[in-house]
Amino acid sequence: MHEMSLAHGMMQQVLALLREHGAERVTDVTVLLGPFSGVVAESFAFGFEVLKKSETCFQDATLHLELPDPHYRCLECGVETSLPLTRSATFLDPDCETSTSSRCPVCASTRLSPLGGAELILQQVRME
Amino acid sequence: MCDSCGCQQDPVPINKEKVVDVHEQLLAANNEQASANRRHIEKMGAVALNLISSPGSGKTSLLEQTIERLKGRLSIGVIEGDLETERDAERIRKKGVPAVQLTTGGGCHLDAPMVHGGLHVLEHMAKGKKFDLIFIENVGNLVCPAAFDLGEHRRVVLLSVPEGSDKPEKYPATFRSADLVLVTKTDLLPYFDFNLEEATSAVKLLKPDLPVLPLAAEKGEGMDAWIDYLLALLPR
């Protein structure tokens, strides 16, 4: 999608916080990417690595990504469940699961309705 | 002992580190503008729909036929999003409806600030007249528009028969964000390897309560259900 521009926007938000708190450099940034946000974590991290070189105060910053598992409500039995993130196989991890459909752990129905998961949130910034 | 003056005190550690808990949306600026757009649209008297699909799946044709059916009964306004040209807005204006063309000049989606500008132009065109329905036709793209709330009340994703019934599986984020899926160009079903049942169940797998309406706008098939859907959105 537009991971590069999202990373850029996030860095602008962090820079504003840096000024607000009179700090000079960023050491750590924590961002939560929801499982249904459509944002590819690797691309977001890549965008951050590229862009941080152009901002002195980001030079030593580390990006931490929180990638929560998707939550669903089963429309058959009503149970609310979280299922492990199914990722497609990549060059980095060719053996990982490629399934795109999930089943309810209680009744095995595939009628699972996603609960939230589209969040993109700047969680925490550490600065000095 | 302190190194600098030799006093007996332990040095006070100077920890300049600050930890700021933010918990702010990355798209906060867009989302705030989208909420403002929604209020603006309601002030204009209207309900707004954001139409998202691949290029060429029939968004503009659907709008032309929708206007044809509702003209005289409802006041409609259209905001068109494209990379270049005024062409789509001109097609809509020919139907006697005010249309604003937003050209992104390469941008792959509309965002809330662009639509904000479009709403003001639409208001100006209508010379103070109220609207019932405002359609925002997004840039033809099944990926990027999903992340951007424009201030719409309903999001409609179109999937045309020639594209193939596996689109919902391939572009889950967009279909999951929809309030309604329209399968368009159903008059082409005999000529394409498109399985309507498969497409519907793929949509339901992503979001079980998401309604799917099949239609062929130019032939009039399925248009009644679409028009009923629109009418049900209006305040009584």
Tab-separated table of N, CA and C in Angstrom, chain A:
chain	number	residue	atom	x	y	z
A	1	MET	N	0.854	-1.185	0.000
A	1	MET	CA	0.000	0.000	0.000
A	1	MET	C	0.894	1.239	0.000
A	2	HIS	N	0.774	2.073	1.032
A	2	HIS	CA	1.628	3.276	1.074
A	2	HIS	C	2.379	3.290	2.388
A	3	GLU	N	3.084	2.191	2.639
A	3	GLU	CA	3.834	2.060	3.887
A	3	GLU	C	4.856	3.177	4.041
A	4	MET	N	5.486	3.556	2.904
A	4	MET	CA	6.523	4.598	2.966
A	4	MET	C	5.903	5.915	3.448
A	5	SER	N	4.734	6.264	2.892
A	5	SER	CA	4.161	7.548	3.312
A	5	SER	C	3.588	7.456	4.728
A	6	LEU	N	3.127	6.256	5.119
A	6	LEU	CA	2.673	6.097	6.510
A	6	LEU	C	3.855	6.256	7.471
A	7	ALA	N	5.005	5.661	7.096
A	7	ALA	CA	6.199	5.770	7.940
A	7	ALA	C	6.634	7.240	8.025
A	8	HIS	N	6.530	7.926	6.903
A	8	HIS	CA	6.909	9.341	6.868
A	8	HIS	C	5.986	10.157	7.777
A	9	GLY	N	4.683	9.915	7.680
A	9	GLY	CA	3.714	10.628	8.519
A	9	GLY	C	3.962	10.351	9.996
A	10	MET	N	4.269	9.100	10.302
A	10	MET	CA	4.539	8.719	11.691
A	10	MET	C	5.756	9.476	12.219
A	11	MET	N	6.804	9.603	11.371
A	11	MET	CA	8.010	10.300	11.801
A	11	MET	C	7.734	11.786	12.041
A	12	GLN	N	6.843	12.364	11.252
A	12	GLN	CA	6.457	13.771	11.475
A	12	GLN	C	5.761	13.916	12.831
A	13	GLN	N	4.888	12.935	13.157
A	13	GLN	CA	4.208	12.954	14.461
A	13	GLN	C	5.231	12.882	15.596
A	14	VAL	N	6.249	12.008	15.408
A	14	VAL	CA	7.276	11.838	16.436
A	14	VAL	C	8.121	13.111	16.568
A	15	LEU	N	8.447	13.746	15.446
A	15	LEU	CA	9.232	14.981	15.485
A	15	LEU	C	8.502	16.068	16.271
A	16	ALA	N	7.184	16.141	16.084
A	16	ALA	CA	6.389	17.135	16.822
A	16	ALA	C	6.470	16.856	18.322
A	17	LEU	N	6.420	15.561	18.687
A	17	LEU	CA	6.522	15.192	20.105
A	17	LEU	C	7.897	15.541	20.669
A	18	LEU	N	8.909	15.345	19.841
A	18	LEU	CA	10.287	15.622	20.240
A	18	LEU	C	10.426	17.111	20.599
A	19	ARG	N	9.876	17.957	19.733
A	19	ARG	CA	9.932	19.416	19.966
A	19	ARG	C	9.140	19.772	21.223
A	20	GLU	N	7.971	19.173	21.330
A	20	GLU	CA	7.081	19.452	22.465
A	20	GLU	C	7.767	19.147	23.798
A	21	HIS	N	8.576	18.072	23.821
A	21	HIS	CA	9.224	17.663	25.064
A	21	HIS	C	10.659	18.162	25.172
A	22	GLY	N	11.085	18.976	24.231
A	22	GLY	CA	12.435	19.537	24.274
A	22	GLY	C	13.540	18.487	24.228
A	23	ALA	N	13.251	17.355	23.599
A	23	ALA	CA	14.271	16.304	23.503
A	23	ALA	C	15.040	16.456	22.187
A	24	GLU	N	16.190	15.748	22.120
A	24	GLU	CA	17.048	15.931	20.948
A	24	GLU	C	17.038	14.774	19.978
A	25	ARG	N	16.889	13.581	20.525
A	25	ARG	CA	16.921	12.428	19.618
A	25	ARG	C	15.949	11.343	20.063
A	26	VAL	N	15.560	10.550	19.111
A	26	VAL	CA	14.619	9.469	19.372
A	26	VAL	C	15.417	8.187	19.542
A	27	THR	N	15.096	7.409	20.567
A	27	THR	CA	15.791	6.122	20.714
A	27	THR	C	14.900	4.948	20.299
A	28	ASP	N	13.625	5.020	20.641
A	28	ASP	CA	12.722	3.908	20.318
A	28	ASP	C	11.344	4.427	19.936
A	29	VAL	N	10.753	3.788	18.941
A	29	VAL	CA	9.379	4.114	18.551
A	29	VAL	C	8.592	2.810	18.495
A	30	THR	N	7.437	2.774	19.135
A	30	THR	CA	6.602	1.571	19.098
A	30	THR	C	5.316	1.871	18.342
A	31	VAL	N	5.034	1.035	17.354
A	31	VAL	CA	3.847	1.219	16.516
A	31	VAL	C	3.060	-0.079	16.478
A	32	LEU	N	1.745	0.034	16.608
A	32	LEU	CA	0.888	-1.146	16.490
A	32	LEU	C	0.251	-1.170	15.100
A	33	LEU	N	0.414	-2.303	14.407
A	33	LEU	CA	-0.212	-2.484	13.103
A	33	LEU	C	-1.277	-3.581	13.241
A	34	GLY	N	-2.540	-3.200	13.121
A	34	GLY	CA	-3.634	-4.169	13.248
A	34	GLY	C	-3.577	-5.207	12.133
A	35	PRO	N	-4.060	-6.430	12.413
A	35	PRO	CA	-3.965	-7.500	11.414
A	35	PRO	C	-4.792	-7.241	10.154
A	36	PHE	N	-5.799	-6.364	10.243
A	36	PHE	CA	-6.621	-6.071	9.062
A	36	PHE	C	-6.370	-4.654	8.547
A	37	SER	N	-5.227	-4.071	8.916
A	37	SER	CA	-4.944	-2.695	8.510
A	37	SER	C	-4.506	-2.628	7.057
A	38	GLY	N	-4.106	-3.759	6.493
A	38	GLY	CA	-3.638	-3.753	5.109
A	38	GLY	C	-2.202	-3.249	4.982
A	39	VAL	N	-1.563	-3.019	6.119
A	39	VAL	CA	-0.184	-2.516	6.070
A	39	VAL	C	0.789	-3.685	6.233
A	40	VAL	N	1.755	-3.753	5.343
A	40	VAL	CA	2.753	-4.825	5.394
A	40	VAL	C	3.874	-4.396	6.333
A	41	ALA	N	4.038	-5.171	7.422
A	41	ALA	CA	5.004	-4.798	8.462
A	41	ALA	C	6.412	-4.623	7.889
A	42	GLU	N	6.829	-5.547	7.023
A	42	GLU	CA	8.189	-5.489	6.461
A	42	GLU	C	8.389	-4.204	5.654
A	43	SER	N	7.379	-3.811	4.882
A	43	SER	CA	7.505	-2.604	4.063
A	43	SER	C	7.538	-1.359	4.942
A	44	PHE	N	6.738	-1.388	6.015
A	44	PHE	CA	6.712	-0.246	6.933
A	44	PHE	C	8.087	-0.096	7.586
A	45	ALA	N	8.653	-1.221	8.039
A	45	ALA	CA	9.967	-1.196	8.682
A	45	ALA	C	11.036	-0.743	7.681
A	46	PHE	N	10.909	-1.209	6.439
A	46	PHE	CA	11.862	-0.808	5.397
A	46	PHE	C	11.780	0.699	5.150
A	47	GLY	N	10.551	1.214	5.051
A	47	GLY	CA	10.340	2.647	4.851
A	47	GLY	C	10.979	3.453	5.973
A	48	PHE	N	10.815	2.977	7.205
A	48	PHE	CA	11.392	3.662	8.362
A	48	PHE	C	12.918	3.689	8.270
A	49	GLU	N	13.511	2.537	7.928
A	49	GLU	CA	14.975	2.447	7.833
A	49	GLU	C	15.521	3.406	6.773
A	50	VAL	N	14.800	3.516	5.657
A	50	VAL	CA	15.255	4.405	4.582
A	50	VAL	C	15.133	5.864	5.020
A	51	LEU	N	13.976	6.199	5.592
A	51	LEU	CA	13.699	7.600	5.915
A	51	LEU	C	14.503	8.113	7.101
A	52	LYS	N	14.846	7.205	8.030
A	52	LYS	CA	15.515	7.692	9.249
A	52	LYS	C	16.906	8.253	8.951
A	53	LYS	N	17.483	7.821	7.839
A	53	LYS	CA	18.818	8.323	7.468
A	53	LYS	C	18.779	9.817	7.150
A	54	SER	N	17.610	10.317	6.766
A	54	SER	CA	17.535	11.727	6.379
A	54	SER	C	17.190	12.639	7.557
A	55	GLU	N	16.972	12.074	8.731
A	55	GLU	CA	16.663	12.894	9.910
A	55	GLU	C	17.677	12.589	11.004
A	56	THR	N	18.512	13.569	11.329
A	56	THR	CA	19.579	13.342	12.315
A	56	THR	C	19.050	12.753	13.615
A	57	CYS	N	17.912	13.276	14.084
A	57	CYS	CA	17.443	12.842	15.399
A	57	CYS	C	16.874	11.416	15.390
A	58	PHE	N	16.741	10.809	14.215
A	58	PHE	CA	16.257	9.423	14.139
A	58	PHE	C	17.400	8.427	13.931
A	59	GLN	N	18.612	8.967	13.726
A	59	GLN	CA	19.753	8.152	13.348
A	59	GLN	C	19.893	6.842	14.144
A	60	ASP	N	19.706	6.920	15.481
A	60	ASP	CA	19.891	5.706	16.298
A	60	ASP	C	18.562	5.125	16.764
A	61	ALA	N	17.495	5.509	16.121
A	61	ALA	CA	16.181	5.059	16.598
A	61	ALA	C	15.890	3.621	16.164
A	62	THR	N	15.259	2.889	17.067
A	62	THR	CA	14.842	1.522	16.751
A	62	THR	C	13.315	1.498	16.668
A	63	LEU	N	12.819	0.835	15.631
A	63	LEU	CA	11.368	0.708	15.472
A	63	LEU	C	10.916	-0.625	16.059
A	64	HIS	N	9.912	-0.573	16.914
A	64	HIS	CA	9.329	-1.800	17.457
A	64	HIS	C	7.902	-1.904	16.934
A	65	LEU	N	7.596	-3.039	16.337
A	65	LEU	CA	6.246	-3.215	15.806
A	65	LEU	C	5.461	-4.190	16.677
A	66	GLU	N	4.266	-3.783	17.058
A	66	GLU	CA	3.353	-4.710	17.748
A	66	GLU	C	2.388	-5.231	16.696
A	67	LEU	N	2.348	-6.553	16.559
A	67	LEU	CA	1.492	-7.165	15.538
A	67	LEU	C	0.504	-8.115	16.216
A	68	PRO	N	-0.599	-7.573	16.727
A	68	PRO	CA	-1.535	-8.428	17.465
A	68	PRO	C	-2.234	-9.434	16.549
A	69	ASP	N	-2.614	-10.564	17.134
A	69	ASP	CA	-3.375	-11.577	16.390
A	69	ASP	C	-4.772	-11.043	16.098
A	70	PRO	N	-5.364	-11.489	14.999
A	70	PRO	CA	-6.723	-11.038	14.697
A	70	PRO	C	-7.752	-11.618	15.672
A	71	HIS	N	-8.755	-10.828	16.001
A	71	HIS	CA	-9.853	-11.277	16.866
A	71	HIS	C	-11.104	-11.453	16.031
A	72	TYR	N	-11.843	-12.506	16.360
A	72	TYR	CA	-13.071	-12.790	15.623
A	72	TYR	C	-14.207	-13.104	16.586
A	73	ARG	N	-15.431	-12.890	16.114
A	73	ARG	CA	-16.592	-13.447	16.806
A	73	ARG	C	-17.193	-14.480	15.870
A	74	CYS	N	-17.470	-15.681	16.421
A	74	CYS	CA	-18.066	-16.742	15.615
A	74	CYS	C	-19.561	-16.472	15.501
A	75	LEU	N	-20.053	-16.452	14.300
A	75	LEU	CA	-21.478	-16.159	14.095
A	75	LEU	C	-22.347	-17.390	14.307
A	76	GLU	N	-21.722	-18.562	14.444
A	76	GLU	CA	-22.496	-19.782	14.723
A	76	GLU	C	-22.700	-19.948	16.227
A	77	CYS	N	-21.588	-19.960	16.982
A	77	CYS	CA	-21.707	-20.261	18.414
A	77	CYS	C	-21.472	-19.032	19.284
A	78	GLY	N	-21.092	-17.902	18.692
A	78	GLY	CA	-20.981	-16.654	19.442
A	78	GLY	C	-19.695	-16.470	20.214
A	79	VAL	N	-18.812	-17.456	20.174
A	79	VAL	CA	-17.584	-17.342	20.958
A	79	VAL	C	-16.672	-16.264	20.351
A	80	GLU	N	-15.987	-15.523	21.222
A	80	GLU	CA	-15.008	-14.551	20.740
A	80	GLU	C	-13.638	-15.163	20.881
A	81	THR	N	-12.874	-15.101	19.802
A	81	THR	CA	-11.621	-15.838	19.810
A	81	THR	C	-10.539	-15.051	19.102
A	82	SER	N	-9.312	-15.347	19.476
A	82	SER	CA	-8.210	-14.753	18.723
A	82	SER	C	-7.451	-15.900	18.087
A	83	LEU	N	-7.144	-15.774	16.811
A	83	LEU	CA	-6.455	-16.851	16.104
A	83	LEU	C	-5.077	-16.354	15.700
A	84	PRO	N	-4.104	-17.252	15.672
A	84	PRO	CA	-2.764	-16.793	15.282
A	84	PRO	C	-2.775	-16.225	13.868
A	85	LEU	N	-1.969	-15.210	13.699
A	85	LEU	CA	-1.861	-14.536	12.411
A	85	LEU	C	-1.404	-15.545	11.355
A	86	THR	N	-2.203	-15.708	10.295
A	86	THR	CA	-1.723	-16.562	9.209
A	86	THR	C	-1.068	-15.671	8.174
A	87	ARG	N	0.149	-15.984	7.864
A	87	ARG	CA	0.918	-15.160	6.936
A	87	ARG	C	1.199	-15.982	5.703
A	88	SER	N	1.330	-15.300	4.590
A	88	SER	CA	1.684	-16.050	3.392
A	88	SER	C	3.179	-16.351	3.414
A	89	ALA	N	3.547	-17.399	2.726
A	89	ALA	CA	4.954	-17.788	2.686
A	89	ALA	C	5.777	-16.685	2.030
A	90	THR	N	6.931	-16.419	2.571
A	90	THR	CA	7.802	-15.407	1.984
A	90	THR	C	9.161	-16.038	1.729
A	91	PHE	N	10.029	-15.295	1.097
A	91	PHE	CA	11.377	-15.791	0.888
A	91	PHE	C	12.053	-16.061	2.227
A	92	LEU	N	11.686	-15.218	3.220
A	92	LEU	CA	12.318	-15.344	4.527
A	92	LEU	C	11.826	-16.582	5.254
A	93	ASP	N	10.564	-16.924	5.034
A	93	ASP	CA	9.969	-18.013	5.794
A	93	ASP	C	9.087	-18.854	4.865
A	94	PRO	N	9.737	-19.666	4.010
A	94	PRO	CA	8.978	-20.377	2.978
A	94	PRO	C	8.036	-21.434	3.537
A	95	ASP	N	8.239	-21.834	4.795
A	95	ASP	CA	7.409	-22.914	5.326
A	95	ASP	C	6.174	-22.435	6.065
A	96	CYS	N	6.031	-21.103	6.203
A	96	CYS	CA	4.945	-20.650	7.059
A	96	CYS	C	3.594	-20.914	6.396
A	97	GLU	N	2.594	-20.961	7.234
A	97	GLU	CA	1.252	-21.373	6.811
A	97	GLU	C	0.698	-20.428	5.738
A	98	THR	N	0.009	-20.979	4.777
A	98	THR	CA	-0.488	-20.113	3.710
A	98	THR	C	-2.009	-20.032	3.700
A	99	SER	N	-2.637	-20.607	4.703
A	99	SER	CA	-4.101	-20.619	4.703
A	99	SER	C	-4.643	-19.201	4.848
A	100	THR	N	-5.732	-18.905	4.147
A	100	THR	CA	-6.319	-17.581	4.274
A	100	THR	C	-7.659	-17.640	4.994
A	101	SER	N	-8.191	-18.848	5.194
A	101	SER	CA	-9.456	-18.933	5.913
A	101	SER	C	-9.198	-19.520	7.290
A	102	SER	N	-9.972	-19.050	8.269
A	102	SER	CA	-9.789	-19.507	9.632
A	102	SER	C	-11.077	-20.152	10.115
A	103	ARG	N	-10.947	-21.012	11.110
A	103	ARG	CA	-12.122	-21.699	11.651
A	103	ARG	C	-12.260	-21.433	13.145
A	104	CYS	N	-13.508	-21.480	13.621
A	104	CYS	CA	-13.779	-21.306	15.040
A	104	CYS	C	-13.190	-22.486	15.806
A	105	PRO	N	-12.422	-22.213	16.875
A	105	PRO	CA	-11.811	-23.319	17.623
A	105	PRO	C	-12.846	-24.150	18.392
A	106	VAL	N	-14.061	-23.607	18.595
A	106	VAL	CA	-15.082	-24.332	19.359
A	106	VAL	C	-15.957	-25.183	18.432
A	107	CYS	N	-16.516	-24.540	17.383
A	107	CYS	CA	-17.483	-25.279	16.558
A	107	CYS	C	-17.002	-25.486	15.125
A	108	ALA	N	-15.798	-25.039	14.807
A	108	ALA	CA	-15.168	-25.246	13.493
A	108	ALA	C	-15.857	-24.509	12.345
A	109	SER	N	-16.782	-23.607	12.685
A	109	SER	CA	-17.439	-22.837	11.630
A	109	SER	C	-16.445	-21.871	10.986
A	110	THR	N	-16.690	-21.567	9.708
A	110	THR	CA	-15.848	-20.550	9.061
A	110	THR	C	-16.527	-19.185	9.092
A	111	ARG	N	-17.716	-19.111	9.711
A	111	ARG	CA	-18.442	-17.841	9.758
A	111	ARG	C	-17.905	-16.983	10.893
A	112	LEU	N	-16.689	-16.495	10.717
A	112	LEU	CA	-16.042	-15.676	11.740
A	112	LEU	C	-16.070	-14.223	11.298
A	113	SER	N	-16.566	-13.374	12.183
A	113	SER	CA	-16.637	-11.963	11.862
A	113	SER	C	-15.483	-11.235	12.556
A	114	PRO	N	-14.659	-10.497	11.808
A	114	PRO	CA	-13.513	-9.828	12.431
A	114	PRO	C	-13.964	-8.776	13.447
A	115	LEU	N	-13.237	-8.706	14.560
A	115	LEU	CA	-13.509	-7.663	15.561
A	115	LEU	C	-12.345	-6.684	15.510
A	116	GLY	N	-12.606	-5.486	15.057
A	116	GLY	CA	-11.546	-4.476	14.976
A	116	GLY	C	-10.409	-4.950	14.075
A	117	GLY	N	-9.207	-4.512	14.391
A	117	GLY	CA	-8.034	-5.016	13.679
A	117	GLY	C	-7.521	-4.109	12.589
A	118	ALA	N	-8.209	-2.985	12.339
A	118	ALA	CA	-7.745	-2.081	11.279
A	118	ALA	C	-6.871	-0.956	11.850
A	119	GLU	N	-6.504	-1.068	13.131
A	119	GLU	CA	-5.798	0.035	13.784
A	119	GLU	C	-4.362	0.207	13.285
A	120	LEU	N	-3.946	1.455	13.222
A	120	LEU	CA	-2.540	1.812	12.987
A	120	LEU	C	-2.238	2.845	14.058
A	121	ILE	N	-1.490	2.456	15.082
A	121	ILE	CA	-1.368	3.339	16.236
A	121	ILE	C	0.094	3.568	16.634
A	122	LEU	N	0.424	4.847	16.815
A	122	LEU	CA	1.724	5.207	17.380
A	122	LEU	C	1.576	5.043	18.889
A	123	GLN	N	2.215	4.016	19.444
A	123	GLN	CA	1.989	3.670	20.850
A	123	GLN	C	2.887	4.453	21.808
A	124	GLN	N	4.195	4.416	21.543
A	124	GLN	CA	5.127	5.000	22.511
A	124	GLN	C	6.400	5.504	21.831
A	125	VAL	N	6.936	6.584	22.381
A	125	VAL	CA	8.199	7.115	21.867
A	125	VAL	C	9.158	7.291	23.042
A	126	ARG	N	10.361	6.796	22.878
A	126	ARG	CA	11.409	7.063	23.871
A	126	ARG	C	12.382	8.060	23.261
A	127	MET	N	12.687	9.094	24.025
A	127	MET	CA	13.574	10.143	23.478
A	127	MET	C	14.509	10.654	24.558
A	128	GLU	N	15.590	11.315	24.138
A	128	GLU	CA	16.487	11.904	25.142
A	128	GLU	C	16.875	13.325	24.730
